[in-house]
mmCIF file of C-alpha atoms in Angstrom:
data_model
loop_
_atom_site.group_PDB
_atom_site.id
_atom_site.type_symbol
_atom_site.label_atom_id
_atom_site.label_comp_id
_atom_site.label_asym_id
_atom_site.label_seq_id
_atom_site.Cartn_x
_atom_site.Cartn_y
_atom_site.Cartn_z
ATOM 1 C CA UNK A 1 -15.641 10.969 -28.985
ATOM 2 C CA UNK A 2 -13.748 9.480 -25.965
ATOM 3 C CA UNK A 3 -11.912 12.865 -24.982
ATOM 4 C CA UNK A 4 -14.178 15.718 -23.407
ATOM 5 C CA UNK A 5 -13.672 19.393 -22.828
ATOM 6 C CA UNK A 6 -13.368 20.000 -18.895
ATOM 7 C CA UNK A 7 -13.962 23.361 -17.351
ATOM 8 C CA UNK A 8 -11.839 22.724 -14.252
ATOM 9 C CA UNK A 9 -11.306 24.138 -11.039
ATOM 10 C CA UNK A 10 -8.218 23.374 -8.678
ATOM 11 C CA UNK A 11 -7.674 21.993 -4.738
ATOM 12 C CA UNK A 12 -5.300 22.619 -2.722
ATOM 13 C CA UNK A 13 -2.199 20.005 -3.251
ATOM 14 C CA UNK A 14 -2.126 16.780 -1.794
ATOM 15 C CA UNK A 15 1.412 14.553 -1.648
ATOM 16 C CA UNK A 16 0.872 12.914 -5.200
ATOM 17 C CA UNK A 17 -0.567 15.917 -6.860
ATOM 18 C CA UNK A 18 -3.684 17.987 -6.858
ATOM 19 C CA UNK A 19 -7.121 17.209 -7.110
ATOM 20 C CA UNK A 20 -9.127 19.237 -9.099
ATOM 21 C CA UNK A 21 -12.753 19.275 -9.967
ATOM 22 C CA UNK A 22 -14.500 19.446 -13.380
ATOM 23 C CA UNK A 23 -17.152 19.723 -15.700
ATOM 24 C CA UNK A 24 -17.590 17.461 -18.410
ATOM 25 C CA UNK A 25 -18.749 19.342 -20.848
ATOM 26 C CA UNK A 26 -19.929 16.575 -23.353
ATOM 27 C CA UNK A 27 -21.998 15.085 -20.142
ATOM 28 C CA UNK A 28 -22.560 18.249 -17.873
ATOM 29 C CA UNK A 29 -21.291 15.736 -15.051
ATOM 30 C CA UNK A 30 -19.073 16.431 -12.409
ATOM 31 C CA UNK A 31 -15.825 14.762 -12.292
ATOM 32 C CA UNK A 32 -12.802 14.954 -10.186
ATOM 33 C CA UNK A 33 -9.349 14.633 -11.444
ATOM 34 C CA UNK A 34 -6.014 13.546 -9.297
ATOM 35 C CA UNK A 35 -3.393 14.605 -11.553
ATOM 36 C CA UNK A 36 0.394 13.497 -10.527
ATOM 37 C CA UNK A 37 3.189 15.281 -12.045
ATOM 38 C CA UNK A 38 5.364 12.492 -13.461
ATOM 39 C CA UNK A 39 9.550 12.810 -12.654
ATOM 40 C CA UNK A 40 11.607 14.056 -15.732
ATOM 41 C CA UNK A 41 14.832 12.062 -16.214
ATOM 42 C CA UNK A 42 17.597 12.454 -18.629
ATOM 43 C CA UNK A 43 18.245 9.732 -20.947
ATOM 44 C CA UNK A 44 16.511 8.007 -23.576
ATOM 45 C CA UNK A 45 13.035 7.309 -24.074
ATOM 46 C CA UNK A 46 11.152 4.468 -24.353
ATOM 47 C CA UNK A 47 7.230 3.180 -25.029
ATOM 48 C CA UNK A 48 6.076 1.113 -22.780
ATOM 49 C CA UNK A 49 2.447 -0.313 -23.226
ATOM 50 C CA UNK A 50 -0.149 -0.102 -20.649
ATOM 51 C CA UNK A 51 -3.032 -2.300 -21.319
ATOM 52 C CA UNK A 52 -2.636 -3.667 -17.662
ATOM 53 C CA UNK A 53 -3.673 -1.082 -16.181
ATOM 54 C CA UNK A 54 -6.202 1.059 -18.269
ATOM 55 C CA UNK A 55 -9.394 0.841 -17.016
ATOM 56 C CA UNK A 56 -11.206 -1.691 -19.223
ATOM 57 C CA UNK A 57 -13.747 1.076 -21.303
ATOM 58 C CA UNK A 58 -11.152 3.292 -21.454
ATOM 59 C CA UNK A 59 -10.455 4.757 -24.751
ATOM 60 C CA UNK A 60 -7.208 6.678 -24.199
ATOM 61 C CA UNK A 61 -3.901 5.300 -26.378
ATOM 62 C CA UNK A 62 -2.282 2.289 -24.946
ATOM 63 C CA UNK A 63 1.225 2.975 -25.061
ATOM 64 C CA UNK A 64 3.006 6.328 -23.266
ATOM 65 C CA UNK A 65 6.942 7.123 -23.256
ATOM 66 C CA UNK A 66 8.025 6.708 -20.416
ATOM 67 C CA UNK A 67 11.739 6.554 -18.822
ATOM 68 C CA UNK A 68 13.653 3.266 -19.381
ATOM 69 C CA UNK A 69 15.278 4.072 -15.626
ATOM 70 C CA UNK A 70 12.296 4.761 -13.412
ATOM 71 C CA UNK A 71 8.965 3.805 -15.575
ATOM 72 C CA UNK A 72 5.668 4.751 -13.942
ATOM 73 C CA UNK A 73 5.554 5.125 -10.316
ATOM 74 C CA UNK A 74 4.239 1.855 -8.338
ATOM 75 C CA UNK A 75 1.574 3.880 -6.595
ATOM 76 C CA UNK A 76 0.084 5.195 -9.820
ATOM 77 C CA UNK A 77 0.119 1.547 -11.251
ATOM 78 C CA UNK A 78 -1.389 -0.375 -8.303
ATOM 79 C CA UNK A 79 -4.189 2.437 -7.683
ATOM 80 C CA UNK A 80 -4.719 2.217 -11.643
ATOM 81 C CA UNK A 81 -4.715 -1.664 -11.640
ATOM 82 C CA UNK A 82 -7.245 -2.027 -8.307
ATOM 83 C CA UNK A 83 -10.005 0.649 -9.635
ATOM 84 C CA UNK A 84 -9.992 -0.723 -12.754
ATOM 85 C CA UNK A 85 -11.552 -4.017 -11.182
ATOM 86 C CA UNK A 86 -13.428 -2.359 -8.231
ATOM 87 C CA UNK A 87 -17.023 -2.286 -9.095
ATOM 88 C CA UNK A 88 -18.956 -1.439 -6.110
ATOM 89 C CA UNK A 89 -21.463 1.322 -4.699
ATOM 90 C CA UNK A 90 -18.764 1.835 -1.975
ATOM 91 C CA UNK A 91 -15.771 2.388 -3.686
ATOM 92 C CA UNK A 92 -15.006 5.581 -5.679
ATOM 93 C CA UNK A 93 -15.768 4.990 -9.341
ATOM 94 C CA UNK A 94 -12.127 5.566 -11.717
ATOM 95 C CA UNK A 95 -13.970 6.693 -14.888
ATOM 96 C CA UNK A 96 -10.582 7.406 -16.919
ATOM 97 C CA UNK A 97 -7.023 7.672 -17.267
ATOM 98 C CA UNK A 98 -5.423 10.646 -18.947
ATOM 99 C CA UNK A 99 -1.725 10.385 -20.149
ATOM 100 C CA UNK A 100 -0.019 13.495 -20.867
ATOM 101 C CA UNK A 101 3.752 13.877 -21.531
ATOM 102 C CA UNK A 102 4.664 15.536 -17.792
ATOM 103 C CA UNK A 103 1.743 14.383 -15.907
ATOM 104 C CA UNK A 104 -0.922 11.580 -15.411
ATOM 105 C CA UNK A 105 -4.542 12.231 -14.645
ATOM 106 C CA UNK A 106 -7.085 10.131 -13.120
ATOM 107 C CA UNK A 107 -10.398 11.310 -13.504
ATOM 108 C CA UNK A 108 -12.727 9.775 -10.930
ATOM 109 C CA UNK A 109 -16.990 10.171 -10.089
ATOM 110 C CA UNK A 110 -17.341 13.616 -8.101
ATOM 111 C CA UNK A 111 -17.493 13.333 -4.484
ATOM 112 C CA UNK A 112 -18.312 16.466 -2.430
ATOM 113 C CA UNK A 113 -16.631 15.682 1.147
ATOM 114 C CA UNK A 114 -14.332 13.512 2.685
ATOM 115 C CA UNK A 115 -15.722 11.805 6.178
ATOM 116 C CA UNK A 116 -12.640 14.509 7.908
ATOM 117 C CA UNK A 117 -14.979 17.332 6.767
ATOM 118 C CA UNK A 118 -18.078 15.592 7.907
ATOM 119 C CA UNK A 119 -16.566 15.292 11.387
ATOM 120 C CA UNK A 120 -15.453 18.747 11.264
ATOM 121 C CA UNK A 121 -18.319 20.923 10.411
ATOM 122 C CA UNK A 122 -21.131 18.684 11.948
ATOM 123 C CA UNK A 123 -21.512 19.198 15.484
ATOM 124 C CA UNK A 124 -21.782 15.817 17.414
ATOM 125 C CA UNK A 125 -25.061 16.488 18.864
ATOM 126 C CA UNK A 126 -27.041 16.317 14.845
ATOM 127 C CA UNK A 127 -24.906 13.226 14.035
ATOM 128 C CA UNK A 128 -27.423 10.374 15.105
ATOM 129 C CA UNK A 129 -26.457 6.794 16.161
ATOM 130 C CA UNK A 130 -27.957 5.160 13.153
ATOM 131 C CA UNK A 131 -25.737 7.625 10.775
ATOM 132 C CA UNK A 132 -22.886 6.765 12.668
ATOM 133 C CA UNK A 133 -23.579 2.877 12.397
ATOM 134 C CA UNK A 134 -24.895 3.612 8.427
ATOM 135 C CA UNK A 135 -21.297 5.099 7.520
ATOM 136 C CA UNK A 136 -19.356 2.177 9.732
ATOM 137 C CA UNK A 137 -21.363 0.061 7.912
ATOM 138 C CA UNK A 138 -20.818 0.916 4.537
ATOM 139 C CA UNK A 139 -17.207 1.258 5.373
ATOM 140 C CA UNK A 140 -16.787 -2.294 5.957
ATOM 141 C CA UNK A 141 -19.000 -3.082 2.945
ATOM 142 C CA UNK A 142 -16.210 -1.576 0.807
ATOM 143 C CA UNK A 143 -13.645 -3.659 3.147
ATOM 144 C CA UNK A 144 -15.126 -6.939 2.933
ATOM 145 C CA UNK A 145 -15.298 -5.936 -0.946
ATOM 146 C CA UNK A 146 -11.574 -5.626 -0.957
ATOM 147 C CA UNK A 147 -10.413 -8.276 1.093
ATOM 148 C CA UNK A 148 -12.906 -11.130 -1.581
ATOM 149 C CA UNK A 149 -10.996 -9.288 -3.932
ATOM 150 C CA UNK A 150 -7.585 -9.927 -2.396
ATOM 151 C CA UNK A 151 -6.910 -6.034 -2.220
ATOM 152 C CA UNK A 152 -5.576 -4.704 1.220
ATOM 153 C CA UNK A 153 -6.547 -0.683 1.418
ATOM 154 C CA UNK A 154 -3.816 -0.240 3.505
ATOM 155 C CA UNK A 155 -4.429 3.620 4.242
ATOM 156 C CA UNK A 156 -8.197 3.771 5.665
ATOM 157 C CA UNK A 157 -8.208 7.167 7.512
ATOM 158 C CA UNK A 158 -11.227 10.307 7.150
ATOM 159 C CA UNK A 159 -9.796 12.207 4.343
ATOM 160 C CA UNK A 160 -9.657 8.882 2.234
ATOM 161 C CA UNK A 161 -13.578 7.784 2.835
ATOM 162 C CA UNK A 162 -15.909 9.759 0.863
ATOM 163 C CA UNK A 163 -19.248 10.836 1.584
ATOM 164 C CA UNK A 164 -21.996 11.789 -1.506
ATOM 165 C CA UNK A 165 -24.391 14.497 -0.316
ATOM 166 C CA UNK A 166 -26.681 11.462 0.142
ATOM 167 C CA UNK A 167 -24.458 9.899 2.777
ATOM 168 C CA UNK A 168 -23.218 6.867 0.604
ATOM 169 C CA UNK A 169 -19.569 6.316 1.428
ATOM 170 C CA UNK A 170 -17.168 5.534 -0.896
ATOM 171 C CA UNK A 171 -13.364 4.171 -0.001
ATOM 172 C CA UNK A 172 -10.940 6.305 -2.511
ATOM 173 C CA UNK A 173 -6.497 6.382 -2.519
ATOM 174 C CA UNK A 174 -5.872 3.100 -3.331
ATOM 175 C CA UNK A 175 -2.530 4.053 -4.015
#
C-alpha cells in the first residue's frame, strides 16, 4: 500500500505551516511532515496535473483541484521540484507528497535538531574544532551539490541545516 497510518505529533508553527513529527506505522520509522494550509478562493475549480513535481516513487494521485486564479503556491512547487532531484547524504531526504483538499503535506526523513539548537544548548567549550570544521564541511558538500545541480539555496541560516544525532548535516527549506 502506498498510504500509511501516522501517529503524529505537532511543532510549533513556522511561516508556511507546521511541522509535525510522525510514526509510520507500516515502517515504525520516523518521519516529519511540513504541512501548508493551501488559500481557499471563490470561483470555479479546476484539475491541474502534477507529474512535474511529484517526487519520482511517489505513489500519491497525479492530478489535485486546484484554483484556476492562484494554482499552487511557487514556494511549494520549487521546494517540491528541487527535492525530488536532490539525492545526497547532505540534503534532507523528501520521501512523499500528500495532497489533501485544504492543505499539502510534505513528509520528509526525521531529523532531530536544527544546527540553531545545537548552538544553543551546547556550551562552546564541548564543541571541538574538528566538529566545527566537520559541520562547515558538510555544509558546503550540500552547496557544491546544489550549485552542479544549478539550484541556488538561497536561505542558508541555523534553523534550516539539520543535524542527525550522529552529526551528519543535512540542508532542508528549499522553498
Amino acid at each position: 500500500k502506498c498510504v500509511h497510518r501516522l501517529s503524529i505529533f505537532l511543532y510549533p508553527e513556522g511561516a508556511y505551516g507546521t511541522v509535525s513529527e510522525a510514526i509510520d506505522d507500516a515502517t515504525d520509522e520516523k518521519v516529519a511532515i511540513k504541512q501548508m494550509k493551501l488559500k481557499e478562493t471563490k470561483g470555479k475549480r479546476s484539475y491541474r496535473p502534477l507529474h512535474r513535481v511529484l517526487p519520482q516513487r511517489s505513489c500519491i494521485l497525479m492530478i489535485f483541484p486546484v484554483s484556476l486564479e492562484d494554482g499552487l503556491p511557487n514556494y511549494l512547487i520549487r521546494e517540491v521540484s528541487i527535492l525530488r532531484n536532490m539525492q545526497h547524504p547532505n540534503i534532507v531526504h523528501l520521501r512523499d507528497v500528500v495532497f489533501q483538499p485544504s492543505s499539502v503535506s510534505l513528509v520528509f526523513e526525521y531529523v532531530p535538531m536544527d544546527l540553531r539548537q545545537v548552538i544553543d544548548n551546547a556550551p562552546w567549550s564541548t564543541i571541538d574544532m574538528f566538529s566545527i570544521k566537520a559541520m562547515f564541511f558538510q555544509i558546503l558538500q550540500a552547496l557544491a551539490y546544489c550549485h552542479r545541480n544549478n539550484v541556488i539555496h538561497r536561505d542558508v541560516k541555523p534553523q534550516n541545516v539539520l543535524v542527525t544525532r550522529k552529526g551528519i548535516i543535512k540542508l532542508a527549506d528549499f522553498g
